[in-house]
Amino acid sequence: VQTTYLLNGQPLVSSQSGANHFGDGLFETIAIRQGRPCLWQYHLDRLHQGCLRLGFPVIEVAQLTAEVQQLCHSRPRAVLKIILSTGDTQRGYQRAAGIAPNRFVQCHPWPDSPLYQTPSPSVSLQLCQTRLGCQPLLAGIKHLNRLEQILARKEIQPPAVEGVMLNQQGQVVEGTMSNVLLWRAGTYLTPPIVDCGIAGVVRQFVLDQAVQQNQTVHQEVVSLAMLRQADALFILNSLLGVRQVVAVGEHVYPSVAMPTFLQRIHQACFIPN
Ligand SMILES: Cc1ncc(COP(=O)(O)O)c(C=O)c1O
């Protein structure tokens, strides 16, 4: 299955030609099932937040939805990527006045890696030495500057498939490509996304569902000791759903079944819009 692209609604042969030099943009990575995006409203909401934060014009939802439908309608299982980027600029860091961001919509094959198949293999994590810098203005949004994640990803060695990232104070923030959720003494904990990290759509979905289903999820500072003392640990990501972690480095978690609440969330992550 080939990858297809639209740039501002027009088919594109070479990819990324308009991506700019400074990472001035936003992206979303979205699971496609039966030709339609999953957790679509959550992805739109985060994109909208990102546009407000970076000073981009508000996205035209009907246009974007039509483009997604055009690219993905025949794909039972695929990965949709949306990139909003200011494109090439000849004026250094100053954005050219009145230029609307380029809108890339790409549809990729679903990854072959066993991690992305069902049933999922057990997931091992590793603690990354690369730490996240503090920048509240950019925390939460999925902007195109991901160099910290790239450095952290280089550290990860099998059997680990994902890394835990700390902030400069040594507190747990997230994974290199996921958010973390701890289960301890009957409640869930997830680190607040305030100074760094991405506010993942699955994380937000868990927070919203918890309110509806009478579950407690605290957004609370998580130390490494707390991570290790958890009864269970999960990672959250749009393409992975909810995955249970068997170990972080040498620390192995007790083997407990995934709570029904999270099993349902996992399934709901792959219901097409
Ligand atoms: C750094 C980082 N944090 C968290 C996430 C999880 O975000 P989402 O649930 O929106 O996929 C991702 C996803 O790629 C990520 O790259």
PDB file of N, CA and C in Angstrom, residues 68-167:
ATOM      1  N   VAL A  68      -9.156  14.315   4.734  1.00  0.00           N
ATOM      2  CA  VAL A  68      -8.881  13.042   5.421  1.00  0.00           C
ATOM      3  C   VAL A  68      -9.726  11.939   4.801  1.00  0.00           C
ATOM      4  N   GLN A  69     -10.973  12.251   4.564  1.00  0.00           N
ATOM      5  CA  GLN A  69     -11.901  11.282   3.947  1.00  0.00           C
ATOM      6  C   GLN A  69     -11.406  10.892   2.555  1.00  0.00           C
ATOM      7  N   GLN A  70     -10.954  11.893   1.783  1.00  0.00           N
ATOM      8  CA  GLN A  70     -10.472  11.645   0.412  1.00  0.00           C
ATOM      9  C   GLN A  70      -9.264  10.699   0.421  1.00  0.00           C
ATOM     10  N   LEU A  71      -8.339  10.900   1.358  1.00  0.00           N
ATOM     11  CA  LEU A  71      -7.120  10.081   1.376  1.00  0.00           C
ATOM     12  C   LEU A  71      -7.326   8.712   1.998  1.00  0.00           C
ATOM     13  N   CYS A  72      -8.183   8.629   2.993  1.00  0.00           N
ATOM     14  CA  CYS A  72      -8.218   7.424   3.841  1.00  0.00           C
ATOM     15  C   CYS A  72      -9.406   6.514   3.587  1.00  0.00           C
ATOM     16  N   HIS A  73     -10.385   6.929   2.780  1.00  0.00           N
ATOM     17  CA  HIS A  73     -11.666   6.217   2.759  1.00  0.00           C
ATOM     18  C   HIS A  73     -11.537   4.739   2.405  1.00  0.00           C
ATOM     19  N   SER A  74     -10.495   4.387   1.613  1.00  0.00           N
ATOM     20  CA  SER A  74     -10.404   2.983   1.198  1.00  0.00           C
ATOM     21  C   SER A  74      -9.468   2.167   2.096  1.00  0.00           C
ATOM     22  N   ARG A  75      -8.974   2.756   3.171  1.00  0.00           N
ATOM     23  CA  ARG A  75      -7.978   2.068   4.004  1.00  0.00           C
ATOM     24  C   ARG A  75      -8.630   1.467   5.249  1.00  0.00           C
ATOM     25  N   PRO A  76      -8.621   0.140   5.382  1.00  0.00           N
ATOM     26  CA  PRO A  76      -9.195  -0.452   6.597  1.00  0.00           C
ATOM     27  C   PRO A  76      -8.388  -0.081   7.843  1.00  0.00           C
ATOM     28  N   ARG A  77      -7.064  -0.021   7.683  1.00  0.00           N
ATOM     29  CA  ARG A  77      -6.171   0.256   8.810  1.00  0.00           C
ATOM     30  C   ARG A  77      -5.022   1.086   8.271  1.00  0.00           C
ATOM     31  N   ALA A  78      -4.798   2.254   8.806  1.00  0.00           N
ATOM     32  CA  ALA A  78      -3.727   3.108   8.297  1.00  0.00           C
ATOM     33  C   ALA A  78      -3.364   4.126   9.377  1.00  0.00           C
ATOM     34  N   VAL A  79      -2.323   4.894   9.066  1.00  0.00           N
ATOM     35  CA  VAL A  79      -1.907   5.979   9.959  1.00  0.00           C
ATOM     36  C   VAL A  79      -2.039   7.287   9.199  1.00  0.00           C
ATOM     37  N   LEU A  80      -2.776   8.194   9.759  1.00  0.00           N
ATOM     38  CA  LEU A  80      -2.961   9.505   9.164  1.00  0.00           C
ATOM     39  C   LEU A  80      -2.042  10.493   9.856  1.00  0.00           C
ATOM     40  N   LYS A  81      -1.349  11.275   9.054  1.00  0.00           N
ATOM     41  CA  LYS A  81      -0.523  12.325   9.646  1.00  0.00           C
ATOM     42  C   LYS A  81      -0.974  13.661   9.079  1.00  0.00           C
ATOM     43  N   ILE A  82      -1.191  14.606   9.951  1.00  0.00           N
ATOM     44  CA  ILE A  82      -1.547  15.968   9.544  1.00  0.00           C
ATOM     45  C   ILE A  82      -0.432  16.880  10.033  1.00  0.00           C
ATOM     46  N   ILE A  83       0.082  17.703   9.130  1.00  0.00           N
ATOM     47  CA  ILE A  83       1.121  18.661   9.514  1.00  0.00           C
ATOM     48  C   ILE A  83       0.667  20.053   9.100  1.00  0.00           C
ATOM     49  N   LEU A  84       0.684  20.970  10.019  1.00  0.00           N
ATOM     50  CA  LEU A  84       0.488  22.386   9.688  1.00  0.00           C
ATOM     51  C   LEU A  84       1.837  23.053   9.869  1.00  0.00           C
ATOM     52  N   SER A  85       2.333  23.674   8.803  1.00  0.00           N
ATOM     53  CA  SER A  85       3.672  24.246   8.886  1.00  0.00           C
ATOM     54  C   SER A  85       3.721  25.546   8.116  1.00  0.00           C
ATOM     55  N   THR A  86       4.488  26.495   8.625  1.00  0.00           N
ATOM     56  CA  THR A  86       4.553  27.776   7.926  1.00  0.00           C
ATOM     57  C   THR A  86       5.297  27.682   6.605  1.00  0.00           C
ATOM     58  N   GLY A  87       5.974  26.563   6.374  1.00  0.00           N
ATOM     59  CA  GLY A  87       6.634  26.402   5.082  1.00  0.00           C
ATOM     60  C   GLY A  87       7.898  27.226   4.997  1.00  0.00           C
ATOM     61  N   ASP A  88       8.478  27.279   3.783  1.00  0.00           N
ATOM     62  CA  ASP A  88       9.752  27.981   3.615  1.00  0.00           C
ATOM     63  C   ASP A  88       9.574  29.469   3.865  1.00  0.00           C
ATOM     64  N   THR A  89      10.553  30.016   4.505  1.00  0.00           N
ATOM     65  CA  THR A  89      10.544  31.455   4.725  1.00  0.00           C
ATOM     66  C   THR A  89      11.940  31.984   4.440  1.00  0.00           C
ATOM     67  N   GLN A  90      11.998  33.155   3.805  1.00  0.00           N
ATOM     68  CA  GLN A  90      13.318  33.729   3.524  1.00  0.00           C
ATOM     69  C   GLN A  90      13.662  34.813   4.521  1.00  0.00           C
ATOM     70  N   ARG A  91      12.956  34.854   5.611  1.00  0.00           N
ATOM     71  CA  ARG A  91      13.104  36.011   6.488  1.00  0.00           C
ATOM     72  C   ARG A  91      13.536  35.610   7.876  1.00  0.00           C
ATOM     73  N   GLY A  92      14.413  34.630   7.958  1.00  0.00           N
ATOM     74  CA  GLY A  92      14.874  34.229   9.278  1.00  0.00           C
ATOM     75  C   GLY A  92      13.705  33.768  10.123  1.00  0.00           C
ATOM     76  N   TYR A  93      13.757  34.097  11.390  1.00  0.00           N
ATOM     77  CA  TYR A  93      12.726  33.604  12.300  1.00  0.00           C
ATOM     78  C   TYR A  93      11.414  34.368  12.173  1.00  0.00           C
ATOM     79  N   GLN A  94      11.468  35.521  11.534  1.00  0.00           N
ATOM     80  CA  GLN A  94      10.230  36.298  11.435  1.00  0.00           C
ATOM     81  C   GLN A  94       9.333  35.683  10.370  1.00  0.00           C
ATOM     82  N   ARG A  95       8.101  35.405  10.735  1.00  0.00           N
ATOM     83  CA  ARG A  95       7.184  34.838   9.746  1.00  0.00           C
ATOM     84  C   ARG A  95       6.796  35.904   8.733  1.00  0.00           C
ATOM     85  N   ALA A  96       6.739  35.493   7.449  1.00  0.00           N
ATOM     86  CA  ALA A  96       6.272  36.422   6.424  1.00  0.00           C
ATOM     87  C   ALA A  96       4.814  36.776   6.734  1.00  0.00           C
ATOM     88  N   ALA A  97       4.483  38.039   6.583  1.00  0.00           N
ATOM     89  CA  ALA A  97       3.138  38.489   6.950  1.00  0.00           C
ATOM     90  C   ALA A  97       2.091  37.871   6.032  1.00  0.00           C
ATOM     91  N   GLY A  98       0.968  37.503   6.615  1.00  0.00           N
ATOM     92  CA  GLY A  98      -0.189  37.085   5.829  1.00  0.00           C
ATOM     93  C   GLY A  98      -0.059  35.733   5.143  1.00  0.00           C
ATOM     94  N   ILE A  99       0.963  34.956   5.466  1.00  0.00           N
ATOM     95  CA  ILE A  99       1.107  33.636   4.824  1.00  0.00           C
ATOM     96  C   ILE A  99       0.394  32.591   5.663  1.00  0.00           C
ATOM     97  N   ALA A 100      -0.541  31.899   5.038  1.00  0.00           N
ATOM     98  CA  ALA A 100      -1.266  30.852   5.760  1.00  0.00           C
ATOM     99  C   ALA A 100      -0.373  29.621   5.858  1.00  0.00           C
ATOM    100  N   PRO A 101      -0.453  28.856   6.946  1.00  0.00           N
ATOM    101  CA  PRO A 101       0.369  27.654   7.050  1.00  0.00           C
ATOM    102  C   PRO A 101       0.002  26.641   5.972  1.00  0.00           C
ATOM    103  N   ASN A 102       1.006  25.883   5.537  1.00  0.00           N
ATOM    104  CA  ASN A 102       0.723  24.761   4.647  1.00  0.00           C
ATOM    105  C   ASN A 102       0.062  23.646   5.436  1.00  0.00           C
ATOM    106  N   ARG A 103      -0.811  22.940   4.752  1.00  0.00           N
ATOM    107  CA  ARG A 103      -1.564  21.848   5.387  1.00  0.00           C
ATOM    108  C   ARG A 103      -1.225  20.557   4.649  1.00  0.00           C
ATOM    109  N   PHE A 104      -0.418  19.713   5.275  1.00  0.00           N
ATOM    110  CA  PHE A 104      -0.097  18.407   4.686  1.00  0.00           C
ATOM    111  C   PHE A 104      -1.015  17.371   5.303  1.00  0.00           C
ATOM    112  N   VAL A 105      -1.572  16.527   4.466  1.00  0.00           N
ATOM    113  CA  VAL A 105      -2.332  15.387   4.975  1.00  0.00           C
ATOM    114  C   VAL A 105      -1.730  14.151   4.327  1.00  0.00           C
ATOM    115  N   GLN A 106      -1.299  13.211   5.118  1.00  0.00           N
ATOM    116  CA  GLN A 106      -0.613  12.030   4.593  1.00  0.00           C
ATOM    117  C   GLN A 106      -1.278  10.779   5.159  1.00  0.00           C
ATOM    118  N   CYS A 107      -1.379   9.759   4.320  1.00  0.00           N
ATOM    119  CA  CYS A 107      -1.929   8.487   4.791  1.00  0.00           C
ATOM    120  C   CYS A 107      -0.868   7.405   4.595  1.00  0.00           C
ATOM    121  N   HIS A 108      -0.391   6.836   5.680  1.00  0.00           N
ATOM    122  CA  HIS A 108       0.681   5.831   5.648  1.00  0.00           C
ATOM    123  C   HIS A 108       0.122   4.458   5.991  1.00  0.00           C
ATOM    124  N   PRO A 109       0.831   3.408   5.539  1.00  0.00           N
ATOM    125  CA  PRO A 109       0.421   2.064   5.967  1.00  0.00           C
ATOM    126  C   PRO A 109       0.546   1.919   7.484  1.00  0.00           C
ATOM    127  N   TRP A 110      -0.277   1.056   8.061  1.00  0.00           N
ATOM    128  CA  TRP A 110      -0.167   0.755   9.500  1.00  0.00           C
ATOM    129  C   TRP A 110       1.198   0.114   9.745  1.00  0.00           C
ATOM    130  N   PRO A 111       1.917   0.471  10.841  1.00  0.00           N
ATOM    131  CA  PRO A 111       3.268  -0.082  11.049  1.00  0.00           C
ATOM    132  C   PRO A 111       3.270  -1.608  11.176  1.00  0.00           C
ATOM    133  N   ASP A 112       4.334  -2.220  10.644  1.00  0.00           N
ATOM    134  CA  ASP A 112       4.474  -3.683  10.697  1.00  0.00           C
ATOM    135  C   ASP A 112       4.948  -4.176  12.058  1.00  0.00           C
ATOM    136  N   SER A 113       5.613  -3.298  12.796  1.00  0.00           N
ATOM    137  CA  SER A 113       6.237  -3.705  14.060  1.00  0.00           C
ATOM    138  C   SER A 113       5.230  -4.422  14.958  1.00  0.00           C
ATOM    139  N   PRO A 114       5.680  -5.501  15.635  1.00  0.00           N
ATOM    140  CA  PRO A 114       4.774  -6.273  16.499  1.00  0.00           C
ATOM    141  C   PRO A 114       4.097  -5.408  17.559  1.00  0.00           C
ATOM    142  N   LEU A 115       4.779  -4.331  17.969  1.00  0.00           N
ATOM    143  CA  LEU A 115       4.233  -3.437  18.998  1.00  0.00           C
ATOM    144  C   LEU A 115       2.846  -2.925  18.620  1.00  0.00           C
ATOM    145  N   TYR A 116       2.608  -2.749  17.322  1.00  0.00           N
ATOM    146  CA  TYR A 116       1.361  -2.123  16.878  1.00  0.00           C
ATOM    147  C   TYR A 116       0.293  -3.135  16.493  1.00  0.00           C
ATOM    148  N   GLN A 117       0.564  -4.435  16.764  1.00  0.00           N
ATOM    149  CA  GLN A 117      -0.417  -5.454  16.411  1.00  0.00           C
ATOM    150  C   GLN A 117      -1.223  -5.850  17.655  1.00  0.00           C
ATOM    151  N   THR A 118      -2.324  -6.531  17.400  1.00  0.00           N
ATOM    152  CA  THR A 118      -3.159  -7.048  18.491  1.00  0.00           C
ATOM    153  C   THR A 118      -3.137  -8.571  18.399  1.00  0.00           C
ATOM    154  N   PRO A 119      -3.017  -9.329  19.478  1.00  0.00           N
ATOM    155  CA  PRO A 119      -2.800  -8.827  20.840  1.00  0.00           C
ATOM    156  C   PRO A 119      -1.397  -8.261  20.979  1.00  0.00           C
ATOM    157  N   SER A 120      -1.260  -7.322  21.895  1.00  0.00           N
ATOM    158  CA  SER A 120       0.002  -6.606  21.984  1.00  0.00           C
ATOM    159  C   SER A 120       1.031  -7.429  22.748  1.00  0.00           C
ATOM    160  N   PRO A 121       2.299  -7.339  22.330  1.00  0.00           N
ATOM    161  CA  PRO A 121       3.336  -7.977  23.130  1.00  0.00           C
ATOM    162  C   PRO A 121       3.531  -7.182  24.420  1.00  0.00           C
ATOM    163  N   SER A 122       4.210  -7.800  25.400  1.00  0.00           N
ATOM    164  CA  SER A 122       4.457  -7.056  26.633  1.00  0.00           C
ATOM    165  C   SER A 122       5.461  -5.940  26.351  1.00  0.00           C
ATOM    166  N   VAL A 123       5.281  -4.847  27.040  1.00  0.00           N
ATOM    167  CA  VAL A 123       6.052  -3.647  26.740  1.00  0.00           C
ATOM    168  C   VAL A 123       7.050  -3.376  27.871  1.00  0.00           C
ATOM    169  N   SER A 124       8.327  -3.294  27.497  1.00  0.00           N
ATOM    170  CA  SER A 124       9.363  -2.932  28.469  1.00  0.00           C
ATOM    171  C   SER A 124       9.834  -1.512  28.198  1.00  0.00           C
ATOM    172  N   LEU A 125      10.085  -0.786  29.264  1.00  0.00           N
ATOM    173  CA  LEU A 125      10.544   0.600  29.148  1.00  0.00           C
ATOM    174  C   LEU A 125      11.958   0.739  29.688  1.00  0.00           C
ATOM    175  N   GLN A 126      12.557   1.838  29.364  1.00  0.00           N
ATOM    176  CA  GLN A 126      13.905   2.132  29.850  1.00  0.00           C
ATOM    177  C   GLN A 126      13.910   3.587  30.275  1.00  0.00           C
ATOM    178  N   LEU A 127      14.671   3.896  31.310  1.00  0.00           N
ATOM    179  CA  LEU A 127      14.775   5.288  31.746  1.00  0.00           C
ATOM    180  C   LEU A 127      15.764   6.013  30.839  1.00  0.00           C
ATOM    181  N   CYS A 128      15.361   7.130  30.255  1.00  0.00           N
ATOM    182  CA  CYS A 128      16.246   7.876  29.358  1.00  0.00           C
ATOM    183  C   CYS A 128      17.053   8.901  30.146  1.00  0.00           C
ATOM    184  N   GLN A 129      18.291   9.084  29.759  1.00  0.00           N
ATOM    185  CA  GLN A 129      19.142  10.114  30.373  1.00  0.00           C
ATOM    186  C   GLN A 129      18.776  11.497  29.828  1.00  0.00           C
ATOM    187  N   THR A 130      18.334  11.551  28.583  1.00  0.00           N
ATOM    188  CA  THR A 130      17.927  12.832  27.984  1.00  0.00           C
ATOM    189  C   THR A 130      16.699  13.349  28.729  1.00  0.00           C
ATOM    190  N   ARG A 131      16.802  14.573  29.225  1.00  0.00           N
ATOM    191  CA  ARG A 131      15.671  15.136  29.972  1.00  0.00           C
ATOM    192  C   ARG A 131      14.966  16.218  29.168  1.00  0.00           C
ATOM    193  N   LEU A 132      13.737  16.461  29.544  1.00  0.00           N
ATOM    194  CA  LEU A 132      12.934  17.479  28.857  1.00  0.00           C
ATOM    195  C   LEU A 132      13.215  18.852  29.448  1.00  0.00           C
ATOM    196  N   GLY A 133      13.384  19.833  28.570  1.00  0.00           N
ATOM    197  CA  GLY A 133      13.565  21.210  29.016  1.00  0.00           C
ATOM    198  C   GLY A 133      12.227  21.823  29.398  1.00  0.00           C
ATOM    199  N   CYS A 134      12.297  22.917  30.160  1.00  0.00           N
ATOM    200  CA  CYS A 134      11.083  23.577  30.642  1.00  0.00           C
ATOM    201  C   CYS A 134      10.688  24.687  29.669  1.00  0.00           C
ATOM    202  N   GLN A 135       9.506  24.623  29.106  1.00  0.00           N
ATOM    203  CA  GLN A 135       8.991  25.704  28.272  1.00  0.00           C
ATOM    204  C   GLN A 135       7.456  25.674  28.299  1.00  0.00           C
ATOM    205  N   PRO A 136       6.883  26.331  29.314  1.00  0.00           N
ATOM    206  CA  PRO A 136       5.417  26.298  29.469  1.00  0.00           C
ATOM    207  C   PRO A 136       4.666  26.777  28.231  1.00  0.00           C
ATOM    208  N   LEU A 137       5.272  27.680  27.436  1.00  0.00           N
ATOM    209  CA  LEU A 137       4.560  28.208  26.258  1.00  0.00           C
ATOM    210  C   LEU A 137       4.306  27.111  25.225  1.00  0.00           C
ATOM    211  N   LEU A 138       5.135  26.084  25.249  1.00  0.00           N
ATOM    212  CA  LEU A 138       5.013  25.023  24.239  1.00  0.00           C
ATOM    213  C   LEU A 138       4.524  23.701  24.825  1.00  0.00           C
ATOM    214  N   ALA A 139       4.398  23.636  26.144  1.00  0.00           N
ATOM    215  CA  ALA A 139       3.984  22.372  26.767  1.00  0.00           C
ATOM    216  C   ALA A 139       2.560  22.029  26.349  1.00  0.00           C
ATOM    217  N   GLY A 140       2.329  20.766  26.119  1.00  0.00           N
ATOM    218  CA  GLY A 140       0.979  20.280  25.803  1.00  0.00           C
ATOM    219  C   GLY A 140       0.725  20.135  24.325  1.00  0.00           C
ATOM    220  N   ILE A 141       1.142  21.112  23.531  1.00  0.00           N
ATOM    221  CA  ILE A 141       0.824  21.054  22.094  1.00  0.00           C
ATOM    222  C   ILE A 141       1.787  20.115  21.375  1.00  0.00           C
ATOM    223  N   LYS A 142       1.346  19.641  20.205  1.00  0.00           N
ATOM    224  CA  LYS A 142       2.193  18.706  19.452  1.00  0.00           C
ATOM    225  C   LYS A 142       2.877  19.498  18.340  1.00  0.00           C
ATOM    226  N   HIS A 143       3.913  20.241  18.752  1.00  0.00           N
ATOM    227  CA  HIS A 143       4.628  21.072  17.777  1.00  0.00           C
ATOM    228  C   HIS A 143       5.709  20.241  17.092  1.00  0.00           C
ATOM    229  N   LEU A 144       6.285  20.819  16.048  1.00  0.00           N
ATOM    230  CA  LEU A 144       7.203  20.042  15.206  1.00  0.00           C
ATOM    231  C   LEU A 144       8.625  19.923  15.761  1.00  0.00           C
ATOM    232  N   ASN A 145       8.922  20.613  16.858  1.00  0.00           N
ATOM    233  CA  ASN A 145      10.277  20.477  17.434  1.00  0.00           C
ATOM    234  C   ASN A 145      10.334  19.257  18.332  1.00  0.00           C
ATOM    235  N   ARG A 146      10.927  18.193  17.876  1.00  0.00           N
ATOM    236  CA  ARG A 146      10.931  16.968  18.676  1.00  0.00           C
ATOM    237  C   ARG A 146      12.342  16.441  18.858  1.00  0.00           C
ATOM    238  N   LEU A 147      13.311  17.354  18.933  1.00  0.00           N
ATOM    239  CA  LEU A 147      14.712  16.919  19.042  1.00  0.00           C
ATOM    240  C   LEU A 147      15.003  16.203  20.357  1.00  0.00           C
ATOM    241  N   GLU A 148      14.318  16.604  21.417  1.00  0.00           N
ATOM    242  CA  GLU A 148      14.540  15.913  22.702  1.00  0.00           C
ATOM    243  C   GLU A 148      14.130  14.452  22.587  1.00  0.00           C
ATOM    244  N   GLN A 149      12.998  14.237  21.905  1.00  0.00           N
ATOM    245  CA  GLN A 149      12.515  12.863  21.745  1.00  0.00           C
ATOM    246  C   GLN A 149      13.463  12.063  20.854  1.00  0.00           C
ATOM    247  N   ILE A 150      14.034  12.723  19.845  1.00  0.00           N
ATOM    248  CA  ILE A 150      14.955  12.021  18.946  1.00  0.00           C
ATOM    249  C   ILE A 150      16.214  11.599  19.702  1.00  0.00           C
ATOM    250  N   LEU A 151      16.743  12.491  20.534  1.00  0.00           N
ATOM    251  CA  LEU A 151      17.916  12.120  21.345  1.00  0.00           C
ATOM    252  C   LEU A 151      17.566  10.984  22.302  1.00  0.00           C
ATOM    253  N   ALA A 152      16.415  11.089  22.930  1.00  0.00           N
ATOM    254  CA  ALA A 152      16.013  10.061  23.907  1.00  0.00           C
ATOM    255  C   ALA A 152      15.801   8.716  23.205  1.00  0.00           C
ATOM    256  N   ARG A 153      15.195   8.753  22.022  1.00  0.00           N
ATOM    257  CA  ARG A 153      14.895   7.512  21.292  1.00  0.00           C
ATOM    258  C   ARG A 153      16.168   6.755  20.940  1.00  0.00           C
ATOM    259  N   LYS A 154      17.234   7.512  20.673  1.00  0.00           N
ATOM    260  CA  LYS A 154      18.515   6.868  20.326  1.00  0.00           C
ATOM    261  C   LYS A 154      19.071   6.048  21.482  1.00  0.00           C
ATOM    262  N   GLU A 155      18.652   6.379  22.696  1.00  0.00           N
ATOM    263  CA  GLU A 155      19.175   5.665  23.867  1.00  0.00           C
ATOM    264  C   GLU A 155      18.536   4.289  24.038  1.00  0.00           C
ATOM    265  N   ILE A 156      17.361   4.106  23.478  1.00  0.00           N
ATOM    266  CA  ILE A 156      16.562   2.921  23.821  1.00  0.00           C
ATOM    267  C   ILE A 156      17.132   1.656  23.175  1.00  0.00           C
ATOM    268  N   GLN A 157      17.383   0.673  24.010  1.00  0.00           N
ATOM    269  CA  GLN A 157      17.950  -0.604  23.564  1.00  0.00           C
ATOM    270  C   GLN A 157      16.962  -1.722  23.855  1.00  0.00           C
ATOM    271  N   PRO A 158      16.874  -2.738  22.966  1.00  0.00           N
ATOM    272  CA  PRO A 158      16.015  -3.873  23.269  1.00  0.00           C
ATOM    273  C   PRO A 158      16.438  -4.522  24.595  1.00  0.00           C
ATOM    274  N   PRO A 159      15.522  -5.082  25.374  1.00  0.00           N
ATOM    275  CA  PRO A 159      14.124  -5.333  25.017  1.00  0.00           C
ATOM    276  C   PRO A 159      13.219  -4.120  25.186  1.00  0.00           C
ATOM    277  N   ALA A 160      13.767  -2.974  25.650  1.00  0.00           N
ATOM    278  CA  ALA A 160      12.893  -1.813  25.834  1.00  0.00           C
ATOM    279  C   ALA A 160      12.387  -1.324  24.476  1.00  0.00           C
ATOM    280  N   VAL A 161      11.132  -0.917  24.447  1.00  0.00           N
ATOM    281  CA  VAL A 161      10.557  -0.375  23.216  1.00  0.00           C
ATOM    282  C   VAL A 161      10.186   1.094  23.374  1.00  0.00           C
ATOM    283  N   GLU A 162      10.269   1.571  24.596  1.00  0.00           N
ATOM    284  CA  GLU A 162       9.905   2.965  24.864  1.00  0.00           C
ATOM    285  C   GLU A 162      10.719   3.442  26.059  1.00  0.00           C
ATOM    286  N   GLY A 163      10.928   4.753  26.149  1.00  0.00           N
ATOM    287  CA  GLY A 163      11.729   5.309  27.232  1.00  0.00           C
ATOM    288  C   GLY A 163      10.912   6.241  28.100  1.00  0.00           C
ATOM    289  N   VAL A 164      11.252   6.280  29.383  1.00  0.00           N
ATOM    290  CA  VAL A 164      10.627   7.228  30.309  1.00  0.00           C
ATOM    291  C   VAL A 164      11.469   8.495  30.316  1.00  0.00           C
ATOM    292  N   MET A 165      10.826   9.643  30.183  1.00  0.00           N
ATOM    293  CA  MET A 165      11.558  10.910  30.180  1.00  0.00           C
ATOM    294  C   MET A 165      11.229  11.739  31.420  1.00  0.00           C
ATOM    295  N   LEU A 166      12.284  12.307  31.992  1.00  0.00           N
ATOM    296  CA  LEU A 166      12.156  13.138  33.197  1.00  0.00           C
ATOM    297  C   LEU A 166      12.317  14.602  32.809  1.00  0.00           C
ATOM    298  N   ASN A 167      11.842  15.489  33.693  1.00  0.00           N
ATOM    299  CA  ASN A 167      12.132  16.916  33.498  1.00  0.00           C
ATOM    300  C   ASN A 167      13.457  17.259  34.181  1.00  0.00           C
TER     301      ASN A 167
END
